[in-house]
Amino acid sequence: NAGVTQTPKFRVLKTGQSMTLLCAQDMNHEYMYWYRQDPGMGLRLIHYSVGEGTTAKGEVPDGYNVSRLKKQNFLLGLESAAPSQTSVYFCASSYTGKTAEAFFGQGTRLTVV
Amino acid sequence: GQSLEQPSEVTAVEGAIVQINCTYQTSGFYGLSWYQQHDGGAPTFLSYNALDGLEETGRFSSFLSRSDSYGYLLLQELQMKDSASYFCAVWGYQKVTFGTGTKLQVIP
């Protein structure tokens, strides 16, 4: 049972470079989320999607873009990485927004130098 | 918007009981859930309260008072492996907002 899989697990970027983080879930969930986690800040919602072809902004969307072309995949893009985007990124999915149980991927540790 | 408050750190003795509180402010509320996260790991679901009252799952219980915008997680018979961060999370319209987490240290 794969659940939620994030790719890559680790990455170092130079300032100004771009990259895409991939999240894939095999549970047929409608809702998917991208969070970033920084020390003392908890999990902050970047963007989310309530279904294939839809996306919406969360608390901290600046500097990120997302796409949900297929139901099982949710991509997070950084067009021009900045040191402030150094963080651990978690993807999560849930059946709907009311079921309370979100399943998380193992995280992507991103360092921007 | 949504905001949640929980203590940043709690220390408790192995075998004891500990309560982690969470207060929230939100527009649109479906329920309160709790997650556990060990260092270097991903958050994992522990419990969910949509209605007022206590929900029990083994050694863990969670309580919600919607009128007070307050909930807590109760951990009984603490074990060393319970040392982790615990997050409360508010389920609102279409999205989940997490608190900043409580780091629980269990000592012998």
Coordinates of C-alpha atoms in Angstrom, one line a residue:
Chain A
N1 CA 0.0 0.0 0.0
A2 CA 1.8 3.1 -1.2
G3 CA -0.6 5.8 0.2
V4 CA 0.9 9.2 -0.5
T5 CA 4.3 9.3 -2.2
Q6 CA 6.5 12.4 -2.5
T7 CA 9.3 12.9 -5.0
P8 CA 12.1 13.8 -4.3
K9 CA 12.9 13.3 -0.6
F10 CA 15.8 15.7 -0.5
R11 CA 16.9 18.5 -2.8
V12 CA 19.4 21.4 -2.7
L13 CA 18.7 24.3 -5.0
K14 CA 20.6 27.5 -5.8
T15 CA 18.8 30.8 -5.5
G16 CA 16.8 31.5 -8.6
Q17 CA 16.6 27.9 -9.8
S18 CA 13.2 26.2 -10.4
M19 CA 11.9 22.8 -9.5
T20 CA 8.8 20.7 -9.2
L21 CA 7.8 18.5 -6.3
L22 CA 5.5 15.6 -7.2
C23 CA 2.9 14.1 -4.9
A24 CA 1.0 11.0 -5.9
Q25 CA -1.7 9.2 -4.0
D26 CA -3.4 5.9 -4.8
M27 CA -6.4 6.1 -2.5
N28 CA -8.7 7.9 -5.0
H29 CA -8.9 10.9 -2.7
E30 CA -10.6 14.1 -3.9
Y31 CA -8.7 16.5 -1.7
M32 CA -5.0 17.1 -1.8
Y33 CA -2.8 19.7 0.1
W34 CA 0.7 21.1 0.2
Y35 CA 2.1 22.2 3.5
R36 CA 5.4 23.6 4.5
Q37 CA 6.9 23.0 8.0
D38 CA 9.4 25.3 9.6
P39 CA 10.7 25.1 13.2
G40 CA 8.1 26.6 15.6
M41 CA 5.7 27.3 12.8
G42 CA 3.7 24.1 12.6
L43 CA 2.3 23.1 9.3
R44 CA 1.3 26.0 7.0
L45 CA -1.0 25.4 4.0
I46 CA 0.5 26.5 0.7
H47 CA -2.1 25.4 -1.8
Y48 CA -4.8 22.8 -2.0
S49 CA -7.1 21.1 -4.4
V50 CA -10.6 19.8 -4.0
G51 CA -10.6 17.8 -7.2
E52 CA -9.0 17.2 -10.5
G53 CA -8.5 20.4 -12.4
T54 CA -9.0 22.7 -9.4
T55 CA -6.6 24.5 -7.1
A56 CA -6.9 27.2 -4.5
K57 CA -4.5 29.3 -2.4
G58 CA -3.8 28.5 1.3
E59 CA -2.1 30.6 3.9
V60 CA 1.3 31.1 2.3
P61 CA 1.0 30.7 -1.5
D62 CA 3.5 33.4 -2.7
G63 CA 6.3 32.0 -4.7
Y64 CA 4.6 28.7 -5.4
N65 CA 2.3 27.4 -8.1
V66 CA 0.4 24.1 -8.3
S67 CA -1.4 21.9 -10.8
R68 CA -3.8 19.0 -10.5
L69 CA -4.1 17.6 -14.0
K70 CA -4.8 14.1 -12.8
K71 CA -6.8 13.2 -9.7
Q72 CA -3.9 11.2 -8.2
N73 CA -1.2 13.8 -8.7
F74 CA -0.6 17.2 -7.2
L75 CA 2.5 19.1 -8.3
L76 CA 4.1 22.0 -6.4
G77 CA 6.3 24.3 -8.4
L78 CA 8.9 26.8 -7.4
E79 CA 9.7 29.1 -10.3
S80 CA 12.6 31.0 -8.8
A81 CA 13.7 29.5 -5.5
A82 CA 14.7 31.8 -2.6
P83 CA 16.5 30.9 0.7
S84 CA 13.2 31.7 2.5
Q85 CA 11.7 28.6 0.8
T86 CA 14.1 26.3 2.7
S87 CA 11.7 24.1 4.5
V88 CA 10.3 20.6 4.8
Y89 CA 7.3 20.2 2.4
F90 CA 4.5 17.8 3.1
C91 CA 1.8 16.6 0.7
A92 CA -1.4 15.2 2.1
S93 CA -4.7 13.9 0.8
S94 CA -8.1 13.1 2.2
Y95 CA -11.3 11.7 0.8
T96 CA -13.2 15.0 1.3
G97 CA -12.6 18.1 3.4
K98 CA -14.8 16.8 6.2
T99 CA -13.5 13.4 6.9
A100 CA -10.8 14.7 9.3
E101 CA -8.2 12.1 8.4
A102 CA -5.5 13.3 6.1
F103 CA -2.8 11.0 5.0
F104 CA 0.7 12.5 4.6
G105 CA 3.6 11.8 2.5
Q106 CA 7.1 11.4 4.0
G107 CA 8.1 14.9 3.2
T108 CA 10.6 16.6 1.0
R109 CA 13.5 18.4 2.6
L110 CA 14.4 21.4 0.4
T111 CA 17.4 23.6 1.0
V112 CA 17.9 26.8 -1.1
V113 CA 21.4 28.2 -0.9
Chain B
G1 CA -9.4 33.1 9.0
Q2 CA -8.4 30.4 11.4
S3 CA -5.9 30.3 14.3
L4 CA -5.0 27.7 16.8
E5 CA -3.1 27.9 20.1
Q6 CA -1.4 25.1 21.9
P7 CA 1.5 24.9 24.4
S8 CA 4.9 24.7 22.7
E9 CA 6.4 22.1 25.1
V10 CA 5.2 19.6 27.7
T11 CA 7.3 17.2 29.9
A12 CA 5.7 14.2 31.6
V13 CA 6.9 11.1 33.4
E14 CA 6.6 7.6 31.9
G15 CA 3.4 6.0 33.1
A16 CA 1.7 9.3 33.9
I17 CA -1.2 11.1 32.2
V18 CA -0.7 14.3 30.2
Q19 CA -3.2 16.7 28.7
I20 CA -2.4 18.9 25.7
N21 CA -4.9 21.8 25.2
C22 CA -5.9 23.5 22.0
T23 CA -8.0 26.7 21.6
Y24 CA -9.1 27.8 18.2
Q25 CA -10.7 30.7 16.3
T26 CA -12.3 29.9 13.0
S27 CA -14.9 30.9 10.5
G28 CA -16.5 27.6 9.5
F29 CA -15.9 24.6 11.7
Y30 CA -16.5 21.0 11.0
G31 CA -14.3 19.4 13.7
L32 CA -11.0 19.2 15.5
S33 CA -8.5 16.5 14.9
W34 CA -5.1 15.5 16.4
Y35 CA -1.9 14.3 14.7
Q36 CA 1.3 12.9 16.0
Q37 CA 4.7 13.5 14.5
H38 CA 7.9 11.9 15.5
D39 CA 11.2 13.7 14.7
G40 CA 12.0 13.4 11.0
G41 CA 8.7 11.7 10.2
A42 CA 5.3 12.6 8.7
P43 CA 2.2 13.5 10.8
T44 CA -0.1 10.6 11.4
F45 CA -3.8 10.8 12.4
L46 CA -4.8 10.1 16.0
S47 CA -8.4 11.3 16.6
Y48 CA -11.2 13.5 15.4
N49 CA -14.1 15.2 17.2
A50 CA -17.0 16.7 15.3
L51 CA -19.3 16.8 18.3
D52 CA -18.9 17.9 21.9
G53 CA -17.6 15.3 24.2
L54 CA -14.9 12.7 24.7
E55 CA -13.6 10.3 22.1
E56 CA -11.5 7.4 23.3
T57 CA -9.0 5.4 21.3
G58 CA -6.9 3.1 23.4
R59 CA -4.6 5.1 25.6
F60 CA -5.5 8.3 23.7
S61 CA -8.7 10.4 24.3
S62 CA -9.7 13.6 22.7
F63 CA -12.3 16.2 23.9
L64 CA -14.1 19.0 22.2
S65 CA -16.2 21.9 23.5
R66 CA -17.6 23.8 20.5
S67 CA -19.1 26.5 22.6
D68 CA -15.7 27.2 24.2
S69 CA -13.7 26.7 21.0
Y70 CA -11.5 24.4 23.0
G71 CA -10.3 20.8 22.8
Y72 CA -7.6 18.6 24.4
L73 CA -5.7 15.4 23.8
L74 CA -5.3 13.1 26.8
L75 CA -2.5 10.6 26.8
Q76 CA -2.6 7.9 29.5
E77 CA 0.0 5.4 30.7
L78 CA 2.7 7.4 28.9
Q79 CA 5.4 5.4 27.2
M80 CA 8.8 6.6 26.0
K81 CA 7.7 6.2 22.4
D82 CA 5.0 8.8 23.0
S83 CA 7.7 11.5 22.9
A84 CA 6.8 13.4 19.7
S85 CA 5.1 16.6 18.6
Y86 CA 1.3 16.7 18.7
F87 CA -0.8 19.0 16.5
C88 CA -4.4 20.0 16.7
A89 CA -6.0 20.8 13.4
V90 CA -9.3 22.5 12.6
W91 CA -11.4 21.2 9.7
G92 CA -13.1 24.1 8.0
Y93 CA -14.6 24.6 4.6
Q94 CA -12.5 22.7 2.1
K95 CA -9.2 22.9 4.1
V96 CA -7.4 22.0 7.3
T97 CA -5.5 24.4 9.5
F98 CA -2.9 23.1 11.9
G99 CA -1.7 24.5 15.2
T100 CA 2.0 25.1 15.8
G101 CA 2.4 21.9 17.7
T102 CA 3.3 20.7 21.2
K103 CA 6.5 18.9 21.7
L104 CA 6.0 16.2 24.4
Q105 CA 9.0 14.8 26.2
V106 CA 8.4 11.7 28.2
I107 CA 11.1 11.1 30.9
P108 CA 11.8 8.0 32.9

